[in-house]
Tab-separated table of C-alpha atoms in Angstrom:
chain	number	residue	atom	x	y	z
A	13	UNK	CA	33.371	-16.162	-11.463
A	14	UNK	CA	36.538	-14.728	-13.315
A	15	UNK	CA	37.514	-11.056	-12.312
A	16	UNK	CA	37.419	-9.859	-15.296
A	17	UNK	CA	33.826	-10.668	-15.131
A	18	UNK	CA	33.199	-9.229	-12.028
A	19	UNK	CA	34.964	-5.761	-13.408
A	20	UNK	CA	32.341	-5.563	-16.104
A	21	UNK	CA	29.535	-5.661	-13.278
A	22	UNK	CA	31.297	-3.290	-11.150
A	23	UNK	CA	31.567	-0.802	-14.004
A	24	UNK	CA	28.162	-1.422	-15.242
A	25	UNK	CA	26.975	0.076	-11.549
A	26	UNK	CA	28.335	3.482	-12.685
A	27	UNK	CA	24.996	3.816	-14.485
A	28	UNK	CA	25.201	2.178	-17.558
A	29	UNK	CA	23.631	-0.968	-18.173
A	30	UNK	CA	20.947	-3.098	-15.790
A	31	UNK	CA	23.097	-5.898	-13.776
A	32	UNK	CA	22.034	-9.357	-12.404
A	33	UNK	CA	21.705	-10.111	-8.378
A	34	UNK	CA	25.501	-10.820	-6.927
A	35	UNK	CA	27.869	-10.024	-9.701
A	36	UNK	CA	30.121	-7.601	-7.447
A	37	UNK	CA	29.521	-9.973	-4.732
A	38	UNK	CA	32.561	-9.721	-2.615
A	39	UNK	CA	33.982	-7.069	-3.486
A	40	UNK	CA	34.337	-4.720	-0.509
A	41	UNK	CA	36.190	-1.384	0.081
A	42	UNK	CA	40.073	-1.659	-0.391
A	43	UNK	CA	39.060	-5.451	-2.220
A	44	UNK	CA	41.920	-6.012	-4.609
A	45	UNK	CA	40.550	-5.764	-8.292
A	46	UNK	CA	42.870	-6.464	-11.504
A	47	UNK	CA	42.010	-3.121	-13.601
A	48	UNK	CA	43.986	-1.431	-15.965
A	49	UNK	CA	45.395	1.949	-15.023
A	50	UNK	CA	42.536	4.582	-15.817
A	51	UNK	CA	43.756	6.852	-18.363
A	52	UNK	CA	42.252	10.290	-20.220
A	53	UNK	CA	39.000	8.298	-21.570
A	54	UNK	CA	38.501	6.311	-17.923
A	55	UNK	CA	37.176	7.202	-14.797
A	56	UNK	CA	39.156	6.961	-11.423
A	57	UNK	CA	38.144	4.060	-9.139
A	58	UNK	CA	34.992	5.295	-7.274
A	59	UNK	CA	33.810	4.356	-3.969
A	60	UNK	CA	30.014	3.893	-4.025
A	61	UNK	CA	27.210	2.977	-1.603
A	62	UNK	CA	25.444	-0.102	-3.117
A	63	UNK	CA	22.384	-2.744	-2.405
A	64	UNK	CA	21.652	-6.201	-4.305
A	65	UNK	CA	18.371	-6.849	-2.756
A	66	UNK	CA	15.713	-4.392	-1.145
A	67	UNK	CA	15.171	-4.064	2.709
A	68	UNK	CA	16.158	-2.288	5.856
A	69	UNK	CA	18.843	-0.042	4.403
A	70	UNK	CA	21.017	-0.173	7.238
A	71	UNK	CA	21.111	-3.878	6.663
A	72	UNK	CA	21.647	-3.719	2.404
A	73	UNK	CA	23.715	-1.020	1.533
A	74	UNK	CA	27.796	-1.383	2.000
A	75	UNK	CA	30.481	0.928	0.789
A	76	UNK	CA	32.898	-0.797	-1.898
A	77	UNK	CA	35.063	0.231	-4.589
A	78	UNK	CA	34.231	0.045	-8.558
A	79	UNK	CA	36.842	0.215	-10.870
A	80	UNK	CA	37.267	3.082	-13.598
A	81	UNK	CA	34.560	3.514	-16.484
A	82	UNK	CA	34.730	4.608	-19.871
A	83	UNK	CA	34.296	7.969	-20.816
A	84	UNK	CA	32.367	7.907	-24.557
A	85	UNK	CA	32.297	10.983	-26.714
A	86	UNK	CA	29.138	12.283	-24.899
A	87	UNK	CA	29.948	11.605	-22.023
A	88	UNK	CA	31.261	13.707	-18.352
A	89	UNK	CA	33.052	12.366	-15.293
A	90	UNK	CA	31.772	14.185	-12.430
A	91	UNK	CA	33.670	14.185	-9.520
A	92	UNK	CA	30.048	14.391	-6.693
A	93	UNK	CA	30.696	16.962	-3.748
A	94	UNK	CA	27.804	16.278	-1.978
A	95	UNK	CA	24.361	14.400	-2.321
A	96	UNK	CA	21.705	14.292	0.447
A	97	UNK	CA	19.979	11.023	2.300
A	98	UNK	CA	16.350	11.633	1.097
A	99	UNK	CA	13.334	9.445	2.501
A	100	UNK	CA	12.761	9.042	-1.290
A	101	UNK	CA	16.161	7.363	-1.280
A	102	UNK	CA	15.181	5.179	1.816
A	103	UNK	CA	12.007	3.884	0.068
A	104	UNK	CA	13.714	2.668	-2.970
A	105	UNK	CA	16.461	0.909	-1.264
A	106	UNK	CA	13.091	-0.500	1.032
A	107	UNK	CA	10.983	-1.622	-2.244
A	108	UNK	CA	8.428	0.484	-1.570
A	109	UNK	CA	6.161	1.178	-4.663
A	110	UNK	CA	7.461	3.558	-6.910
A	111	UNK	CA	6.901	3.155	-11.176
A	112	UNK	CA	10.774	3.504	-11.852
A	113	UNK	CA	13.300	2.168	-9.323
A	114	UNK	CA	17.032	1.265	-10.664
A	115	UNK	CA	17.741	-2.197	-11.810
A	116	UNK	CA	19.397	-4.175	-9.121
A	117	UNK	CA	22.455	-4.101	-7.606
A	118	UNK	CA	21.998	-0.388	-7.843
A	119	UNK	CA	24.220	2.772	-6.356
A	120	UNK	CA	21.979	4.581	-3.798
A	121	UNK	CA	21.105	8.380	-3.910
A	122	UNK	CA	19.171	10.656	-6.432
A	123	UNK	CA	20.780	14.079	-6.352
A	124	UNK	CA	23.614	15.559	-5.707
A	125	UNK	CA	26.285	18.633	-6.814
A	126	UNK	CA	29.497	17.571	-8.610
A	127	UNK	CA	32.539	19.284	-10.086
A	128	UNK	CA	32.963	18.190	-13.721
A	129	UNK	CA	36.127	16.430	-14.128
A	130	UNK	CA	36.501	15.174	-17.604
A	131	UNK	CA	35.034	15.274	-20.492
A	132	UNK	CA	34.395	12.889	-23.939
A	133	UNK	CA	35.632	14.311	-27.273
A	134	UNK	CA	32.185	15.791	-28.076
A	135	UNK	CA	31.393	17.414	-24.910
A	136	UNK	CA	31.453	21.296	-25.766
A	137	UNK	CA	29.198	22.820	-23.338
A	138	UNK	CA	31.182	22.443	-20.148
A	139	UNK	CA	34.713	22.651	-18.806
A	140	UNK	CA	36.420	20.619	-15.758
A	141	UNK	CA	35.790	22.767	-13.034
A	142	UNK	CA	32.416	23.171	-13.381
A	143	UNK	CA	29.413	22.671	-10.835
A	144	UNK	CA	26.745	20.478	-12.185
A	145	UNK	CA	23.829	18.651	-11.104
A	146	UNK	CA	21.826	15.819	-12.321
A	147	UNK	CA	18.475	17.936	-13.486
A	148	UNK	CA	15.909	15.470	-14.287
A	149	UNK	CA	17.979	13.771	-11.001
A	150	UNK	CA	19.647	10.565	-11.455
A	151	UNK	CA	20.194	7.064	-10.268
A	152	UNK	CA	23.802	6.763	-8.432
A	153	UNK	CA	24.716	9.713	-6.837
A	154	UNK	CA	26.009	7.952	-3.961
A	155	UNK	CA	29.507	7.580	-5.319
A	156	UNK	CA	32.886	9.705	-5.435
A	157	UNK	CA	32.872	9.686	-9.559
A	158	UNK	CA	30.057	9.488	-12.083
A	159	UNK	CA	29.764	9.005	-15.467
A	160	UNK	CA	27.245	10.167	-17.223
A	161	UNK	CA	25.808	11.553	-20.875
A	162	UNK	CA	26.241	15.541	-20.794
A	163	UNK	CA	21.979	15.762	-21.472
A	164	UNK	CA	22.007	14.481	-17.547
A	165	UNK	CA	24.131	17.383	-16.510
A	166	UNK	CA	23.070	21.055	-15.371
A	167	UNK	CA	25.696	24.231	-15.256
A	168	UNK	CA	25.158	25.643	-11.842
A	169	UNK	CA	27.128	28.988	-10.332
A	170	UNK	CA	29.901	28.427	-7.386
A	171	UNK	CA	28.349	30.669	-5.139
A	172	UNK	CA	25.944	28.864	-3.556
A	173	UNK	CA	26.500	26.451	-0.097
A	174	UNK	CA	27.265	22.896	-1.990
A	175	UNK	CA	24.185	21.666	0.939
A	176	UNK	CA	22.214	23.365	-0.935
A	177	UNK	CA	23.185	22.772	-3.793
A	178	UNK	CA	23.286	19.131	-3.347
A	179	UNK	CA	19.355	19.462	-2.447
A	180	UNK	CA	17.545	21.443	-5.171
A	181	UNK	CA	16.211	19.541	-7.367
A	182	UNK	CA	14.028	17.455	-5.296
A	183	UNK	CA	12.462	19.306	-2.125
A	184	UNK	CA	12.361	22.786	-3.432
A	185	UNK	CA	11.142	22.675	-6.502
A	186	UNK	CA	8.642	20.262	-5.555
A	187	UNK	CA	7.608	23.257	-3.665
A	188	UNK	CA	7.691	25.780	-6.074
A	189	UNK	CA	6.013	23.825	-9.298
A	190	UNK	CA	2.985	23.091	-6.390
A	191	UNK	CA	3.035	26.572	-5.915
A	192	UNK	CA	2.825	27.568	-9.400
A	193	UNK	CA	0.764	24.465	-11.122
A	194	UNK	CA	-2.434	23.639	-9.615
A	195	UNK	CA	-4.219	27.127	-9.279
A	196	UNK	CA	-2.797	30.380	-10.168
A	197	UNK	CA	-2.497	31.986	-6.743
A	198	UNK	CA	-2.611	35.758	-6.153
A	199	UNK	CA	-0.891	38.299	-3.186
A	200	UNK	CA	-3.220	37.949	-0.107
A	201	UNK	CA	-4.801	34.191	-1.351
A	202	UNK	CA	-3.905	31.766	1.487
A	203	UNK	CA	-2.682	27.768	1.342
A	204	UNK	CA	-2.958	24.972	3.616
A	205	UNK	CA	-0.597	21.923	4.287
A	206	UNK	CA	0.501	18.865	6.443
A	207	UNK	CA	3.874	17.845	7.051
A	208	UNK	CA	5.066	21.575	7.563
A	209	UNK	CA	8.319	20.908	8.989
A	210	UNK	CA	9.439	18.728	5.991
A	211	UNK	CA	11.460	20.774	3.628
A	212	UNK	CA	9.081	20.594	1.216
A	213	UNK	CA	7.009	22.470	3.321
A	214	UNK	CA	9.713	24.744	4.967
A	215	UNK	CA	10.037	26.459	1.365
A	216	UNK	CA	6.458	25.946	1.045
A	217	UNK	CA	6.039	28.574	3.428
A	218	UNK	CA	8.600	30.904	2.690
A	219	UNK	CA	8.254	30.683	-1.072
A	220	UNK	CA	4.577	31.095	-0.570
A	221	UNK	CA	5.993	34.275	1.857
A	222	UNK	CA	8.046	36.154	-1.031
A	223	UNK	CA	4.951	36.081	-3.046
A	224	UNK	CA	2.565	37.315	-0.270
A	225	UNK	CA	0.601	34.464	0.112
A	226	UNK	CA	-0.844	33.137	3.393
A	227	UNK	CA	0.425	29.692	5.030
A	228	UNK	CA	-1.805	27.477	7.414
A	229	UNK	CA	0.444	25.293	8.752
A	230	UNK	CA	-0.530	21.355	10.195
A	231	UNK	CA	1.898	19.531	12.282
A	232	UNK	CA	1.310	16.717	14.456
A	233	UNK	CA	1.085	16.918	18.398
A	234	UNK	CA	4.630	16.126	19.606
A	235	UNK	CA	6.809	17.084	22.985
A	236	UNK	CA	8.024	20.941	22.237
A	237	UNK	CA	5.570	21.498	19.301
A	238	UNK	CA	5.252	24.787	20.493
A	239	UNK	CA	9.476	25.684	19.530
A	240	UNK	CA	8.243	23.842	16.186
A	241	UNK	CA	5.550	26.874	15.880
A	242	UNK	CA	7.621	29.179	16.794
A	243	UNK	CA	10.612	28.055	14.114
A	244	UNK	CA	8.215	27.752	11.269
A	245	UNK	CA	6.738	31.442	12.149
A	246	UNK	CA	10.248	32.474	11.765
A	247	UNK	CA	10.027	31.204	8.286
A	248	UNK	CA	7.171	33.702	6.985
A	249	UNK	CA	4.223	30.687	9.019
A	250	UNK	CA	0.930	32.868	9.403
A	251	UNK	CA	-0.755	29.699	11.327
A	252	UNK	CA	0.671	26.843	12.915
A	253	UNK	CA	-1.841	24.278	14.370
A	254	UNK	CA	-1.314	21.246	15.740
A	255	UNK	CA	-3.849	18.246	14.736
A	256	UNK	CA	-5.624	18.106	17.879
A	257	UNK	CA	-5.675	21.692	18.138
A	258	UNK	CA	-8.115	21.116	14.938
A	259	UNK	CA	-10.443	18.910	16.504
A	260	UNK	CA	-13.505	21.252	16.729
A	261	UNK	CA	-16.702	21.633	14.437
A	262	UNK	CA	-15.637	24.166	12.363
A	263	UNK	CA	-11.239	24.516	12.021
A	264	UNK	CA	-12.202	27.266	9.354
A	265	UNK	CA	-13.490	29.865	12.789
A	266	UNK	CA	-9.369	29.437	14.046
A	267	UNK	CA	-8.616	31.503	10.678
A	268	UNK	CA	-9.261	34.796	12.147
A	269	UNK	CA	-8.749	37.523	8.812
A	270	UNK	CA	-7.325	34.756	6.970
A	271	UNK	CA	-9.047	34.118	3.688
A	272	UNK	CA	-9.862	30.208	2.618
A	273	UNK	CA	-7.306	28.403	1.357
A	274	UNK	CA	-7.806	27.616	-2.084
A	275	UNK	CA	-4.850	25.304	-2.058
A	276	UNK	CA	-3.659	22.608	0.211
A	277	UNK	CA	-0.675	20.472	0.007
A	278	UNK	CA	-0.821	16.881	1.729
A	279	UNK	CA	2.252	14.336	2.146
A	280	UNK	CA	0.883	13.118	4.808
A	281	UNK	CA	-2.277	11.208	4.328
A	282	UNK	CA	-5.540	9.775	6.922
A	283	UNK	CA	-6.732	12.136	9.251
A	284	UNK	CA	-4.130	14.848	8.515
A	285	UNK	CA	-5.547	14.894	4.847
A	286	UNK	CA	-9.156	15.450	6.146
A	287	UNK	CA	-7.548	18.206	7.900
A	288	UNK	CA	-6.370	19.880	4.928
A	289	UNK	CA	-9.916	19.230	3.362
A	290	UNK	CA	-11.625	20.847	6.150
A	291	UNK	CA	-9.732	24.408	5.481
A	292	UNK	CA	-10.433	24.412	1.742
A	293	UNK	CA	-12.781	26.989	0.378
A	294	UNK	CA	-15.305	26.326	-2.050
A	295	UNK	CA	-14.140	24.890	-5.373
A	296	UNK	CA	-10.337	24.086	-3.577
A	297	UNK	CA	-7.961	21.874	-4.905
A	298	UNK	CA	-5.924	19.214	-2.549
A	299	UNK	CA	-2.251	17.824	-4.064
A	300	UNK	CA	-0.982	15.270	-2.249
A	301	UNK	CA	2.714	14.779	-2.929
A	302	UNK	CA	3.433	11.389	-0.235
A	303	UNK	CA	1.763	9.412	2.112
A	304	UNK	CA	4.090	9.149	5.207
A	305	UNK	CA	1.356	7.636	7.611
A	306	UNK	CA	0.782	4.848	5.211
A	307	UNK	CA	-3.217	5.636	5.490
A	308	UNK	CA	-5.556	6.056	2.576
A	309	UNK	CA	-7.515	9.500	2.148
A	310	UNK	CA	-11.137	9.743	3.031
A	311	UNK	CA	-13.085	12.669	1.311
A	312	UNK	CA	-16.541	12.920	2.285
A	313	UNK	CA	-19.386	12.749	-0.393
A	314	UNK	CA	-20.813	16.678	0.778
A	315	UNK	CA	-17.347	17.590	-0.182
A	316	UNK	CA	-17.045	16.491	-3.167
A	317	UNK	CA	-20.829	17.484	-4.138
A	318	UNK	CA	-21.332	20.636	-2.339
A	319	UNK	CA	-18.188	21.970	-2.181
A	320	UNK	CA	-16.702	20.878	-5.512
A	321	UNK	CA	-13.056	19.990	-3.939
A	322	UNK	CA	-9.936	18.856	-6.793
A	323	UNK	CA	-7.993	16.004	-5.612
A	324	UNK	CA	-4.949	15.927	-7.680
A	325	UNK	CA	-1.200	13.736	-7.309
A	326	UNK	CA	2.106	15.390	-8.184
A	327	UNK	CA	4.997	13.383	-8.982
A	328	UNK	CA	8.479	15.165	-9.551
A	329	UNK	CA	9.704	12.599	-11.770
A	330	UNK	CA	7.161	12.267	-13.937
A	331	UNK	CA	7.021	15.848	-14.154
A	332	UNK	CA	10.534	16.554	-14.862
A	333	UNK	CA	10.949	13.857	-17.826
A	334	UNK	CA	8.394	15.763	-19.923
A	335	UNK	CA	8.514	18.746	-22.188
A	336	UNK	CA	8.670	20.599	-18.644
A	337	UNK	CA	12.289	19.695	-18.000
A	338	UNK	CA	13.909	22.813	-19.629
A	339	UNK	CA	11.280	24.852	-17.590
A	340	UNK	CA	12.584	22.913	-14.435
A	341	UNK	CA	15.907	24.055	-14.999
A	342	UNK	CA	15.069	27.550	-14.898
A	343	UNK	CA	13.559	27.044	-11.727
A	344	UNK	CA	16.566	25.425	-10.083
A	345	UNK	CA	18.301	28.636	-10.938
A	346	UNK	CA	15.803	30.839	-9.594
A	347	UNK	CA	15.966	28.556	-6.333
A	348	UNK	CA	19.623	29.008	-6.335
A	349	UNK	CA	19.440	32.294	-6.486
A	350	UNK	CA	16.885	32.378	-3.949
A	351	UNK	CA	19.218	30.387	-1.325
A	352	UNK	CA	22.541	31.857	-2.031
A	353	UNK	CA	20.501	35.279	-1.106
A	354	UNK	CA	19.813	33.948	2.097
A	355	UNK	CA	15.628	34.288	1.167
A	356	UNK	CA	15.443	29.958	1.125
A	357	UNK	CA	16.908	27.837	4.253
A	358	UNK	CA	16.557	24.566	5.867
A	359	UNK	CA	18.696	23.081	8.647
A	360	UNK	CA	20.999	20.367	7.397
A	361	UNK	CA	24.255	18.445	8.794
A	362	UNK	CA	26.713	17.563	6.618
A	363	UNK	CA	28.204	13.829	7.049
A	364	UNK	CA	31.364	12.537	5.734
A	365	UNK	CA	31.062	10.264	2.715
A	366	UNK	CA	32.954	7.307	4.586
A	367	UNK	CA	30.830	7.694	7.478
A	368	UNK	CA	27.783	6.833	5.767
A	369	UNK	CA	26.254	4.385	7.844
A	370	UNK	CA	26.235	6.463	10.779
A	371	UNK	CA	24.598	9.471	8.548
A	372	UNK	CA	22.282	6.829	7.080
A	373	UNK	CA	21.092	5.991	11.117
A	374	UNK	CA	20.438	9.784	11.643
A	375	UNK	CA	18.305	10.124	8.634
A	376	UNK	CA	16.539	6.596	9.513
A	377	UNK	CA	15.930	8.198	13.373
A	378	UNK	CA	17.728	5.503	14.957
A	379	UNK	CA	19.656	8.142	17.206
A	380	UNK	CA	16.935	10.749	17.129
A	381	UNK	CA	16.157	13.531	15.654
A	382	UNK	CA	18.800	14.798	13.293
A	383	UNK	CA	18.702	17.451	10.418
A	384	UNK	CA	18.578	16.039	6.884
A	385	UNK	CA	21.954	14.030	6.320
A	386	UNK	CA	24.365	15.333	3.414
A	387	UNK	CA	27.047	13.403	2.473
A	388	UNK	CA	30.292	15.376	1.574
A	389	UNK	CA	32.656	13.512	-0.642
């Protein structure tokens, strides 16, 4: 293949155009590519984290370089600061099911904070300088420059921890529009959910905290579950059970002055779902959000009959391509605000950008249990 052909591909991975299997083949970190000299409308040469074919991430991603892309009227180089390692992320590189994946070969990672550094002709709502984020988030964040239309892009104040920053749009408010969507919740009303030491369910439980609501919190039996209790009562937790502490008759007699739950949030699926179900009051709603055990949900027939349970799905994406998206965006800033307050916190590790693979081992668990990775460019 001529290089010049192979320059079109690798710009093409900066998000503009789908690409065919093995056009940047080759071309590897420091590779030697004949570019022109970016100037005021071109990108610099970004180094990106990309896959041709799904599997095993450790075994299809590799770092390489892509030359500089155009900058069009519209458009805004952003130099990224940090983006995190999500299991979302995983999955797509994995093939796992999911309604819109990027074309392939694809740049990994689906959020991220960036510092605008150019702009097209046209672009009048932000300066270089700025802080932005992808809000709906984006294909490609995995690279030290992107290009992208100013709609993608989202002003953000400097005063919050770029970790944080880097994670908002996913985690958090996934939390928050659960919170707020499904049944209109009031001070003293009580939830229930699996997979309480996720993030999603860390800010679960302290957003559901700032608005005096009531947590039950499910996690599953584990060596030193009882520091996991203890951390997640630090967080504004009223209950933390473990799921074979819930293997009597009636769970709903461990609730003490507790009220129902009228709400219960599941990512976890099987048992752990029936779980949830168990603690719902009459007329209670169940959103399930992921399925990390790989294991359908059973709901008996009593409760849908007698006890008139809602099973509904949420799915950010979805969610934040519709009229909603605006509304999103207000909620990022609350969020923001929230954090840089010290009021919203999860434990993360940041990870150098050119150490990726050994970040992307941490957040796979092959060398144990590590916080969620964030890659710092």
């Amino acid at each position: 293949m001529m290089a010049s052909a192979k320059v079109v591909a690798l710009r093409a991975l900066n998000g503009r155009s789908p690409l065919c299997n093995g056009l940047f083949r080759g071309f590897r970190l420091n590779s030697t590519v004949s570019v022109r000299a970016y100037s005021a409308n071109m990108s610099p040469p970004s180094k990106a984290v990309v896959y041709e074919q799904h599997g095993s991430p450790d075994q299809v991603t590799r770092l390489i370089e892509l030359p500089p892309v155009e900058i069009k009227e519209n458009d805004i180089c952003v130099k990224m600061l940090a983006a995190p390692i999500n299991p979302s992320d995983i999955n797509r590189i994995e093939g796992c099911v999911y309604p819109v994946r990027p074309p392939l070969p694809a740049v990994g990672g689906y959020e991220g904070v960036g510092e605008v550094q150019s702009l097209g002709s046209a672009v009048k709502g932000l300066s270089p300088g700025d802080w932005v984020i992808p809000s709906p988030p984006s294909f490609g964040t995995w690279q030290t420059y992107v290009v992208k239309e100013e709609s993608v892009w989202h002003k953000i104040n400097k005063d919050v921890p770029l970790e944080f920053a880097s994670t908002v749009t996913v985690n958090p408010l996934t939390a928050l529009l659960m919170l707020e969507d499904f049944v209109k919740l009031n001070s003293g009303d009580a939830i229930v959910q699996n997979g309480s030491t996720s993030i999603v369910g860390q800010c679960i439980i302290q957003l559901a905290k700032l608005r005096g609501i009531h947590s039950i919190n499910i996690i599953r039996d584990r060596a030193g579950a009882e520091d996991v209790k203890e951390k997640l009562k630090q967080l504004g937790a009223d209950e933390v059970f473990t799921e074979s502490q819930l293997e009597v008759k009636n769970v709903k007699s461990l609730l003490g002055a507790l009220p129902e739950p009228a709400l219960g949030f599941n990512c976890v699926g099987g048992n752990s779902a029936s779980l949830i179900l168990k603690f719902l009051r009459q007329g209670g709603t169940m959103v399930t959000y992921g399925g990390m055990a790989k294991k359908p949900i059973t709901v008996s027939t009593s409760s849908f009959i007698f006890k008139d349970l809602t099973l509904r799905g949420f799915w950010l994406q979805k969610l934040m391509n519709s009229e909603k998206s605006q509304e999103c965006r207000v909620m990022i800033d609350y969020l923001l605000g929230l954090m840089r307050d010290g009021k919203l916190k999860y434990e993360m590790e940041l990870a150098p950008f050119d150490n990726f693979p050994v970040a992307l081992d941490k957040a796979l668990g092959k060398l144990g249990s590590h916080p969620k990775q964030i890659l710092k460019f």
